[in-house]
Amino acid sequence: MKRTKVLTIFGTRPEAIKMAPLVKEIEKNTDTLESVVCVTAQHRQILDQVLDLFQVEPDYDLNIMKNNQNLWSLTSEVLLKTKEVIEEVKPNIVLVHGDTTTSMAAALSAFYAKIPIGHVEAGLRTFDKYYPFPEEINRVFADAVCTYHFAPTDKSCENLIKSQIPKEHIYKTGNTVIDALLYTVKNYEKDIEGLNLNPDLKTILLTSHRRENFGEPIKEICKAVDELVKNNKNIQVVYPVHPNPNVQKPVYEILGGKDRIHLIKPLEYAEFCTLMKKSNIILTDSGGVQEEAPSLGKPVIVLRDTTERPEAVEYGTVKLAGANKEIIISSVETLLNNEDEYKKMSEAINPYGDGLASKRIVEVLKNL
Ligand code: UD1
Ligand code: UDP
């Protein structure tokens, strides 16, 4: 029997975390599926960390990352270089993930080659084209050119139906990030070498990297954290700082060298999961972290005004604070000082998945 050749294309850390369990599941089904993996390496070091952990060996590595890259060159590099791969591999289906520039440009590339495309984590929306930027338009675009839509939740399915995607091409699968998280938490516990956290203090984990937070907003976030630490002697902050120079510069300028604030390098996924488990509160503008934290029972204060992940807000595990200093401070202090509030936010269930999303997607691929 002829096998279905599946070309999976991804390029950044979050795509790799969310695609690795799927690649592994495709590889378990070699009787019906043939897996080919192409990484654009839109990210380099923080992509490689994930490939190593999940032991994914790419067949193609386009190695496109440049320091402080811009959207124009990134888009054209992905488009041109994936063209060559698609022409050589001649896949039956291309899989892309989510909303990055790699996802959007790789989807466009496959569309030009008239290859059917599957979109993993389809249907997320804020309905505001500049928040998050450029991700909202990247995912609308990917959904428009893809044929098969693997949507994580009921809400994402509804968004796709509203966008005129035929119902028979929408599959509710859960989010593969929960597959990755549960696998990692079960198999790897990894403390961060050299990070001496005080066990008597409460730990706040912070991540921030969004383009719309560059400039004043990220400074405002840092000032909020600085003030929180000054006013609450019982807390410590750990911030694995994203390698983007637009993040590194203001963060080290405002928070560098401060007592009880640990600025550290981006963590391997196993270390990050262990740190999430050990933290009391998470402050983040990350998409993936909003989905993971509820599984670990951690309250999340989101450093954005809108989210394409409204489920967790509705379930009560996540609260939006934007990059507003006063709201960030009061949200964190409420969680620190009000046990009932903390309990309410940390006991909610996870709406994003059950760890079986990759299996569901592979069932669809096998039956195409
Ligand atoms: C990208 C995605 C964003 C996603 C985020 C996850 C786009 C436009 N943005 O944003 O949707 O949420 O990844 O982290 O697709 N860098 C390194 N080493 C690395 C990775 C990045 O040095 O391993 C530095 C480089 O200078 C690079 C810069 O960060 O040019 C920006 O990387 P880029 O992928 O363009 O943007 P992100 O902010 O990471
Ligand atoms: N993450 C990690 N190490 C870190 C910070 C984050 O492994 O130092 C993981 C995190 O658990 C989540 C993913 O990276 O699965 C999120 O990536 P990021 O915040 O960069 O992107 P987003 O999800 O916002 O697109």
CSV table of C-alpha atoms and ligand atoms in Angstrom, one decimal:
chain,number,residue,atom,x,y,z
A,1,MET,CA,0.0,0.0,0.0
A,2,LYS,CA,1.3,3.5,-0.8
A,3,ARG,CA,2.0,5.5,2.3
A,4,THR,CA,0.9,9.1,2.8
A,5,LYS,CA,4.0,11.3,2.8
A,6,VAL,CA,3.6,14.0,5.5
A,7,LEU,CA,6.0,17.0,5.4
A,8,THR,CA,6.0,18.8,8.7
A,9,ILE,CA,7.4,22.4,8.6
A,10,PHE,CA,8.2,24.5,11.7
A,11,GLY,CA,10.8,27.0,12.9
A,12,THR,CA,10.3,28.5,16.4
A,13,ARG,CA,10.5,27.1,19.9
A,14,PRO,CA,6.7,27.0,20.5
A,15,GLU,CA,6.0,25.3,17.2
A,16,ALA,CA,8.7,22.7,17.9
A,17,ILE,CA,7.3,22.0,21.4
A,18,LYS,CA,3.8,21.6,19.9
A,19,MET,CA,4.8,19.6,16.8
A,20,ALA,CA,7.3,17.2,18.4
A,21,PRO,CA,4.7,14.9,19.9
A,22,LEU,CA,2.9,14.9,16.6
A,23,VAL,CA,6.1,14.0,14.6
A,24,LYS,CA,6.7,11.2,17.1
A,25,GLU,CA,3.2,9.9,16.7
A,26,ILE,CA,3.5,10.0,12.9
A,27,GLU,CA,6.8,8.0,13.2
A,28,LYS,CA,4.9,5.3,15.1
A,29,ASN,CA,2.7,4.7,12.1
A,30,THR,CA,5.2,3.9,9.4
A,31,ASP,CA,2.9,1.3,7.9
A,32,THR,CA,0.6,4.1,6.6
A,33,LEU,CA,2.5,7.3,7.0
A,34,GLU,CA,6.0,8.5,6.0
A,35,SER,CA,7.4,11.4,8.0
A,36,VAL,CA,9.6,14.1,6.6
A,37,VAL,CA,10.6,17.0,8.9
A,38,CYS,CA,11.8,20.4,7.7
A,39,VAL,CA,12.8,23.1,10.2
A,40,THR,CA,13.2,26.7,8.9
A,41,ALA,CA,15.2,27.5,12.1
A,42,GLN,CA,13.5,30.9,12.3
A,43,HIS,CA,14.8,30.4,15.9
A,44,ARG,CA,18.2,28.7,16.3
A,45,GLN,CA,19.4,28.0,19.9
A,46,ILE,CA,15.9,27.8,21.5
A,47,LEU,CA,14.7,25.6,18.6
A,48,ASP,CA,17.6,23.2,19.0
A,49,GLN,CA,17.0,22.8,22.7
A,50,VAL,CA,13.5,21.4,21.9
A,51,LEU,CA,14.8,19.1,19.0
A,52,ASP,CA,17.3,17.6,21.4
A,53,LEU,CA,14.9,17.0,24.2
A,54,PHE,CA,12.3,15.3,22.0
A,55,GLN,CA,15.0,13.7,19.8
A,56,VAL,CA,13.6,15.0,16.6
A,57,GLU,CA,16.1,14.9,13.7
A,58,PRO,CA,15.1,17.2,10.9
A,59,ASP,CA,15.5,15.9,7.3
A,60,TYR,CA,15.9,19.5,6.2
A,61,ASP,CA,17.3,22.4,8.2
A,62,LEU,CA,17.0,25.8,6.4
A,63,ASN,CA,19.0,27.6,9.1
A,64,ILE,CA,17.5,31.0,8.3
A,65,MET,CA,17.8,32.9,11.6
A,66,LYS,CA,19.7,36.2,11.5
A,67,ASN,CA,20.3,38.5,14.5
A,68,ASN,CA,17.4,41.0,14.9
A,69,GLN,CA,15.7,39.7,11.8
A,70,ASN,CA,12.8,41.5,10.2
A,71,LEU,CA,9.4,40.2,8.9
A,72,TRP,CA,10.1,41.0,5.2
A,73,SER,CA,13.3,39.0,4.9
A,74,LEU,CA,12.1,36.2,7.2
A,75,THR,CA,8.9,35.8,5.1
A,76,SER,CA,10.8,35.7,1.8
A,77,GLU,CA,13.5,33.3,3.0
A,78,VAL,CA,10.9,30.8,4.3
A,79,LEU,CA,8.9,31.1,1.1
A,80,LEU,CA,11.8,30.6,-1.2
A,81,LYS,CA,13.6,27.9,0.8
A,82,THR,CA,10.5,25.8,1.5
A,83,LYS,CA,9.7,25.9,-2.2
A,84,GLU,CA,12.8,23.8,-2.9
A,85,VAL,CA,12.1,21.3,-0.1
A,86,ILE,CA,8.5,20.9,-1.2
A,87,GLU,CA,9.6,20.3,-4.8
A,88,GLU,CA,12.2,17.7,-3.8
A,89,VAL,CA,10.0,15.9,-1.2
A,90,LYS,CA,6.7,15.9,-3.2
A,91,PRO,CA,4.6,15.4,-0.1
A,92,ASN,CA,1.0,14.3,-0.1
A,93,ILE,CA,0.3,16.8,2.7
A,94,VAL,CA,2.2,19.6,4.5
A,95,LEU,CA,1.6,20.3,8.2
A,96,VAL,CA,2.2,23.7,9.7
A,97,HIS,CA,1.5,25.0,13.2
A,98,GLY,CA,-0.1,28.1,14.7
A,99,ASP,CA,0.7,31.6,13.8
A,100,THR,CA,4.3,32.4,13.3
A,101,THR,CA,5.9,33.8,10.1
A,102,THR,CA,7.3,30.3,9.4
A,103,SER,CA,3.7,28.9,9.6
A,104,MET,CA,2.2,31.5,7.3
A,105,ALA,CA,5.0,31.5,4.7
A,106,ALA,CA,5.3,27.7,4.7
A,107,ALA,CA,1.6,27.4,4.2
A,108,LEU,CA,1.7,29.9,1.3
A,109,SER,CA,4.6,27.9,-0.2
A,110,ALA,CA,2.6,24.7,-0.1
A,111,PHE,CA,-0.5,26.4,-1.4
A,112,TYR,CA,1.5,27.7,-4.4
A,113,ALA,CA,2.6,24.1,-5.1
A,114,LYS,CA,-1.1,23.0,-4.7
A,115,ILE,CA,-0.3,20.6,-2.0
A,116,PRO,CA,-3.0,20.1,0.7
A,117,ILE,CA,-2.1,21.6,4.0
A,118,GLY,CA,-3.1,20.7,7.6
A,119,HIS,CA,-3.1,23.5,10.1
A,120,VAL,CA,-2.4,22.4,13.7
A,121,GLU,CA,-3.8,24.7,16.3
A,122,ALA,CA,-6.2,26.2,13.8
A,123,GLY,CA,-9.0,28.7,14.6
A,124,LEU,CA,-7.5,30.9,17.3
A,125,ARG,CA,-8.6,34.5,17.0
A,126,THR,CA,-8.6,37.8,18.8
A,127,PHE,CA,-10.3,39.5,15.8
A,128,ASP,CA,-7.9,42.4,16.1
A,129,LYS,CA,-5.4,42.5,13.3
A,130,TYR,CA,-2.7,44.2,15.3
A,131,TYR,CA,-3.0,42.2,18.5
A,132,PRO,CA,-1.0,40.0,18.5
A,133,PHE,CA,1.1,41.4,15.6
A,134,PRO,CA,1.7,39.8,13.2
A,135,GLU,CA,0.3,36.5,14.6
A,136,GLU,CA,-3.4,37.3,14.2
A,137,ILE,CA,-3.1,37.7,10.4
A,138,ASN,CA,-0.6,34.8,10.1
A,139,ARG,CA,-3.2,32.4,11.5
A,140,VAL,CA,-6.1,33.9,9.6
A,141,PHE,CA,-4.0,33.5,6.5
A,142,ALA,CA,-2.9,29.9,7.3
A,143,ASP,CA,-6.5,28.9,7.9
A,144,ALA,CA,-7.5,30.4,4.6
A,145,VAL,CA,-5.0,28.3,2.5
A,146,CYS,CA,-5.2,25.1,4.6
A,147,THR,CA,-7.5,22.3,3.8
A,148,TYR,CA,-7.5,20.3,7.1
A,149,HIS,CA,-8.0,22.3,10.3
A,150,PHE,CA,-7.0,20.7,13.6
A,151,ALA,CA,-8.6,23.0,16.2
A,152,PRO,CA,-7.9,22.7,19.9
A,153,THR,CA,-11.2,23.7,21.5
A,154,ASP,CA,-14.9,24.3,20.7
A,155,LYS,CA,-14.3,28.0,20.5
A,156,SER,CA,-11.6,27.6,17.8
A,157,CYS,CA,-14.0,25.3,15.9
A,158,GLU,CA,-16.7,28.0,16.0
A,159,ASN,CA,-14.2,30.6,14.8
A,160,LEU,CA,-13.4,28.4,11.8
A,161,ILE,CA,-17.1,27.9,11.0
A,162,LYS,CA,-17.6,31.7,11.1
A,163,SER,CA,-14.7,32.0,8.6
A,164,GLN,CA,-16.6,29.8,6.2
A,165,ILE,CA,-14.3,26.8,6.6
A,166,PRO,CA,-16.4,23.7,5.6
A,167,LYS,CA,-17.4,21.7,8.8
A,168,GLU,CA,-16.2,18.4,7.4
A,169,HIS,CA,-12.6,19.8,7.3
A,170,ILE,CA,-12.6,20.9,11.0
A,171,TYR,CA,-11.4,18.4,13.6
A,172,LYS,CA,-11.5,19.2,17.3
A,173,THR,CA,-8.4,17.5,18.7
A,174,GLY,CA,-7.2,19.4,21.8
A,175,ASN,CA,-3.9,21.2,21.8
A,176,THR,CA,-0.7,19.2,21.3
A,177,VAL,CA,1.0,21.4,23.8
A,178,ILE,CA,-0.6,19.3,26.5
A,179,ASP,CA,0.8,16.1,24.9
A,180,ALA,CA,4.2,17.7,25.2
A,181,LEU,CA,3.7,19.0,28.7
A,182,LEU,CA,2.4,15.8,30.2
A,183,TYR,CA,5.1,13.7,28.5
A,184,THR,CA,7.8,16.1,29.8
A,185,VAL,CA,6.5,16.4,33.3
A,186,LYS,CA,6.2,12.6,33.5
A,187,ASN,CA,9.6,11.7,32.1
A,188,TYR,CA,11.9,14.6,33.0
A,189,GLU,CA,12.3,16.6,36.1
A,190,LYS,CA,15.1,19.1,35.7
A,191,ASP,CA,16.2,21.8,38.1
A,192,ILE,CA,18.2,24.7,36.8
A,193,GLU,CA,21.9,24.5,37.5
A,194,GLY,CA,23.3,27.4,39.4
A,195,LEU,CA,19.9,29.0,40.2
A,196,ASN,CA,19.7,29.2,44.0
A,197,LEU,CA,16.1,30.0,44.8
A,198,ASN,CA,15.2,30.8,48.4
A,199,PRO,CA,12.7,28.1,49.5
A,200,ASP,CA,11.2,30.4,52.1
A,201,LEU,CA,10.1,32.9,49.4
A,202,LYS,CA,7.2,32.7,47.0
A,203,THR,CA,8.4,32.4,43.4
A,204,ILE,CA,7.0,34.4,40.5
A,205,LEU,CA,7.9,33.2,37.0
A,206,LEU,CA,8.0,35.8,34.3
A,207,THR,CA,8.2,35.6,30.5
A,208,SER,CA,7.6,38.3,27.9
A,209,HIS,CA,8.6,38.5,24.2
A,210,ARG,CA,5.6,39.9,22.2
A,211,ARG,CA,6.3,42.4,19.4
A,212,GLU,CA,3.4,44.6,20.5
A,213,ASN,CA,5.0,44.9,24.0
A,214,PHE,CA,8.3,46.2,22.5
A,215,GLY,CA,9.3,49.7,23.6
A,216,GLU,CA,7.2,51.4,26.4
A,217,PRO,CA,5.1,48.3,27.4
A,218,ILE,CA,8.0,46.1,28.2
A,219,LYS,CA,9.5,48.9,30.3
A,220,GLU,CA,6.2,49.3,32.1
A,221,ILE,CA,6.1,45.5,32.8
A,222,CYS,CA,9.7,45.6,34.2
A,223,LYS,CA,8.9,48.6,36.4
A,224,ALA,CA,5.9,46.8,37.8
A,225,VAL,CA,8.0,43.8,38.6
A,226,ASP,CA,10.7,46.0,40.2
A,227,GLU,CA,8.1,47.7,42.4
A,228,LEU,CA,6.4,44.4,43.3
A,229,VAL,CA,9.7,42.9,44.5
A,230,LYS,CA,10.6,46.1,46.5
A,231,ASN,CA,7.2,46.2,48.2
A,232,ASN,CA,6.8,42.4,48.9
A,233,LYS,CA,9.8,41.0,50.8
A,234,ASN,CA,8.4,37.5,50.6
A,235,ILE,CA,8.7,37.1,46.8
A,236,GLN,CA,11.5,36.3,44.3
A,237,VAL,CA,11.2,36.6,40.5
A,238,VAL,CA,12.7,34.3,37.9
A,239,TYR,CA,12.8,35.6,34.3
A,240,PRO,CA,14.2,33.4,31.5
A,241,VAL,CA,14.8,36.3,29.1
A,242,HIS,CA,13.9,35.7,25.4
A,243,PRO,CA,17.0,36.1,23.1
A,244,ASN,CA,15.3,38.8,21.0
A,245,PRO,CA,17.5,42.0,21.4
A,246,ASN,CA,14.3,44.1,21.7
A,247,VAL,CA,13.6,42.2,24.9
A,248,GLN,CA,17.1,41.7,26.3
A,249,LYS,CA,18.1,45.4,26.3
A,250,PRO,CA,15.3,46.9,28.3
A,251,VAL,CA,15.0,43.9,30.6
A,252,TYR,CA,18.6,43.9,31.6
A,253,GLU,CA,18.7,47.8,31.9
A,254,ILE,CA,15.7,47.9,34.3
A,255,LEU,CA,15.9,44.6,36.2
A,256,GLY,CA,19.6,43.6,35.9
A,257,GLY,CA,21.5,43.2,39.2
A,258,LYS,CA,18.4,43.6,41.4
A,259,ASP,CA,18.0,41.7,44.7
A,260,ARG,CA,15.5,38.7,44.4
A,261,ILE,CA,15.2,39.1,40.6
A,262,HIS,CA,16.9,36.3,38.7
A,263,LEU,CA,17.4,37.1,35.0
A,264,ILE,CA,18.5,33.9,33.3
A,265,LYS,CA,19.0,32.4,29.8
A,266,PRO,CA,16.0,30.8,28.0
A,267,LEU,CA,15.5,27.4,29.6
A,268,GLU,CA,15.3,24.0,28.1
A,269,TYR,CA,11.7,22.8,28.0
A,270,ALA,CA,12.2,20.3,30.8
A,271,GLU,CA,13.8,22.9,33.1
A,272,PHE,CA,11.0,25.4,32.3
A,273,CYS,CA,8.3,22.8,33.1
A,274,THR,CA,10.0,22.0,36.4
A,275,LEU,CA,10.2,25.8,37.2
A,276,MET,CA,6.5,26.3,36.3
A,277,LYS,CA,5.6,23.5,38.7
A,278,LYS,CA,7.6,25.1,41.5
A,279,SER,CA,6.3,28.6,40.9
A,280,ASN,CA,3.4,30.2,42.8
A,281,ILE,CA,2.3,32.7,40.2
A,282,ILE,CA,3.1,33.1,36.5
A,283,LEU,CA,3.3,36.4,34.7
A,284,THR,CA,3.5,36.0,30.9
A,285,ASP,CA,2.6,37.3,27.4
A,286,SER,CA,3.3,33.8,26.0
A,287,GLY,CA,0.6,31.9,24.2
A,288,GLY,CA,1.9,28.4,25.1
A,289,VAL,CA,2.4,29.2,28.8
A,290,GLN,CA,-1.3,30.3,29.1
A,291,GLU,CA,-2.2,26.8,27.9
A,292,GLU,CA,0.2,24.9,30.0
A,293,ALA,CA,-0.1,26.6,33.4
A,294,PRO,CA,-3.7,25.5,34.1
A,295,SER,CA,-2.6,21.8,33.9
A,296,LEU,CA,-0.1,22.5,36.6
A,297,GLY,CA,-2.6,24.5,38.7
A,298,LYS,CA,-0.8,27.8,38.5
A,299,PRO,CA,-2.6,31.2,38.3
A,300,VAL,CA,-1.5,33.2,35.2
A,301,ILE,CA,-1.5,37.0,34.9
A,302,VAL,CA,-1.4,37.7,31.2
A,303,LEU,CA,0.6,40.7,30.1
A,304,ARG,CA,-1.6,41.5,27.1
A,305,ASP,CA,-4.9,43.3,26.6
A,306,THR,CA,-6.5,40.6,24.5
A,307,THR,CA,-6.0,36.9,24.2
A,308,GLU,CA,-6.9,34.3,21.5
A,309,ARG,CA,-7.2,31.8,24.4
A,310,PRO,CA,-10.4,33.1,26.1
A,311,GLU,CA,-11.2,29.6,27.5
A,312,ALA,CA,-8.8,29.9,30.4
A,313,VAL,CA,-10.1,33.4,31.2
A,314,GLU,CA,-13.6,32.0,31.3
A,315,TYR,CA,-12.5,29.0,33.4
A,316,GLY,CA,-10.8,31.4,35.8
A,317,THR,CA,-7.2,30.3,35.6
A,318,VAL,CA,-6.0,33.3,33.7
A,319,LYS,CA,-6.5,37.0,34.2
A,320,LEU,CA,-5.6,39.8,31.6
A,321,ALA,CA,-3.6,42.7,33.0
A,322,GLY,CA,-2.1,44.2,29.8
A,323,ALA,CA,1.2,46.0,30.2
A,324,ASN,CA,-0.4,48.3,32.8
A,325,LYS,CA,1.9,48.7,35.8
A,326,GLU,CA,-0.9,49.3,38.4
A,327,ILE,CA,-3.1,46.4,37.2
A,328,ILE,CA,-0.1,44.0,37.2
A,329,ILE,CA,0.9,45.0,40.7
A,330,SER,CA,-2.7,44.8,42.1
A,331,SER,CA,-3.3,41.4,40.4
A,332,VAL,CA,-0.2,39.9,41.8
A,333,GLU,CA,-0.7,41.4,45.3
A,334,THR,CA,-4.3,40.0,45.4
A,335,LEU,CA,-3.0,36.5,44.7
A,336,LEU,CA,-0.2,37.0,47.3
A,337,ASN,CA,-2.5,38.2,50.0
A,338,ASN,CA,-5.9,36.6,49.4
A,339,GLU,CA,-5.9,32.8,49.8
A,340,ASP,CA,-9.4,32.4,48.4
A,341,GLU,CA,-8.5,34.3,45.2
A,342,TYR,CA,-5.4,32.2,44.8
A,343,LYS,CA,-7.3,28.9,45.4
A,344,LYS,CA,-10.0,29.9,42.9
A,345,MET,CA,-7.4,30.6,40.1
A,346,SER,CA,-5.2,27.5,40.9
A,347,GLU,CA,-8.0,24.9,41.1
A,348,ALA,CA,-9.6,25.4,37.7
A,349,ILE,CA,-9.4,22.7,35.1
A,350,ASN,CA,-7.5,22.8,31.8
A,351,PRO,CA,-9.7,23.5,28.8
A,352,TYR,CA,-6.9,22.9,26.2
A,353,GLY,CA,-6.4,19.2,26.1
A,354,ASP,CA,-5.9,15.8,27.6
A,355,GLY,CA,-2.6,14.7,26.1
A,356,LEU,CA,-4.1,12.8,23.2
A,357,ALA,CA,-4.3,15.5,20.5
A,358,SER,CA,-1.4,14.1,18.4
A,359,LYS,CA,-3.1,10.7,18.3
A,360,ARG,CA,-6.3,12.3,17.1
A,361,ILE,CA,-4.5,14.2,14.4
A,362,VAL,CA,-2.7,11.0,13.2
A,363,GLU,CA,-6.0,9.1,13.0
A,364,VAL,CA,-7.2,11.8,10.6
A,365,LEU,CA,-4.0,11.6,8.6
A,366,LYS,CA,-4.2,7.8,8.3
A,367,ASN,CA,-7.7,8.0,7.0
A,368,LEU,CA,-7.2,10.8,4.4
B,1,UD1,C1,8.7,34.5,17.2
B,1,UD1,C2,7.3,34.6,16.5
B,1,UD1,C3,6.2,34.7,17.6
B,1,UD1,C4,6.4,33.6,18.7
B,1,UD1,C5,7.8,33.7,19.2
B,1,UD1,C6,8.0,32.5,20.2
B,1,UD1,C7,7.0,35.6,14.3
B,1,UD1,C8,6.9,36.9,13.6
B,1,UD1,N1,7.2,35.7,15.7
B,1,UD1,O1,8.9,35.8,17.8
B,1,UD1,O2,4.9,34.6,17.0
B,1,UD1,O3,5.5,33.9,19.7
B,1,UD1,O4,8.7,33.5,18.1
B,1,UD1,O5,9.2,32.7,20.9
B,1,UD1,O6,7.0,34.6,13.7
B,1,UD1,N2,16.8,34.9,18.6
B,1,UD1,C9,18.1,34.3,18.9
B,1,UD1,N3,18.1,33.0,19.1
B,1,UD1,C10,17.0,32.2,19.0
B,1,UD1,C11,15.7,32.8,18.7
B,1,UD1,C12,15.7,34.2,18.5
B,1,UD1,O7,19.1,35.0,19.0
B,1,UD1,O8,17.1,31.0,19.2
B,1,UD1,C13,16.8,36.4,18.4
B,1,UD1,C14,17.4,36.8,17.0
B,1,UD1,O9,18.1,38.0,17.1
B,1,UD1,C15,16.2,36.9,16.2
B,1,UD1,C16,15.2,37.6,17.2
B,1,UD1,O10,15.5,36.9,18.4
B,1,UD1,O11,16.4,37.7,15.0
B,1,UD1,C17,13.8,37.5,16.8
B,1,UD1,O12,13.3,36.2,16.5
B,1,UD1,P1,11.9,36.1,15.6
B,1,UD1,O13,11.6,34.7,15.4
B,1,UD1,O14,11.9,37.0,14.5
B,1,UD1,O15,10.9,36.8,16.6
B,1,UD1,P2,10.4,36.3,18.1
B,1,UD1,O16,10.2,37.6,18.9
B,1,UD1,O17,11.3,35.3,18.6
B,2,UDP,N1,9.5,27.8,27.2
B,2,UDP,C1,10.7,27.1,27.4
B,2,UDP,N2,11.7,27.8,28.0
B,2,UDP,C2,11.7,29.1,28.3
B,2,UDP,C3,10.4,29.8,28.1
B,2,UDP,C4,9.4,29.1,27.6
B,2,UDP,O1,10.8,26.0,27.1
B,2,UDP,O2,12.7,29.7,28.8
B,2,UDP,C5,8.3,27.1,26.6
B,2,UDP,C6,7.0,27.2,27.3
B,2,UDP,O3,6.8,26.2,28.2
B,2,UDP,C7,6.0,27.1,26.1
B,2,UDP,C8,6.8,27.7,24.9
B,2,UDP,O4,8.1,27.7,25.3
B,2,UDP,O5,5.7,25.8,25.8
B,2,UDP,C9,6.3,29.1,24.7
B,2,UDP,O6,7.1,29.8,23.8
B,2,UDP,P1,7.1,31.3,23.7
B,2,UDP,O7,6.6,31.9,24.9
B,2,UDP,O8,8.4,31.7,23.2
B,2,UDP,O9,6.1,31.5,22.4
B,2,UDP,P2,4.5,31.6,22.3
B,2,UDP,O10,3.8,30.4,23.0
B,2,UDP,O11,4.1,32.9,22.9
B,2,UDP,O12,4.3,31.7,20.8
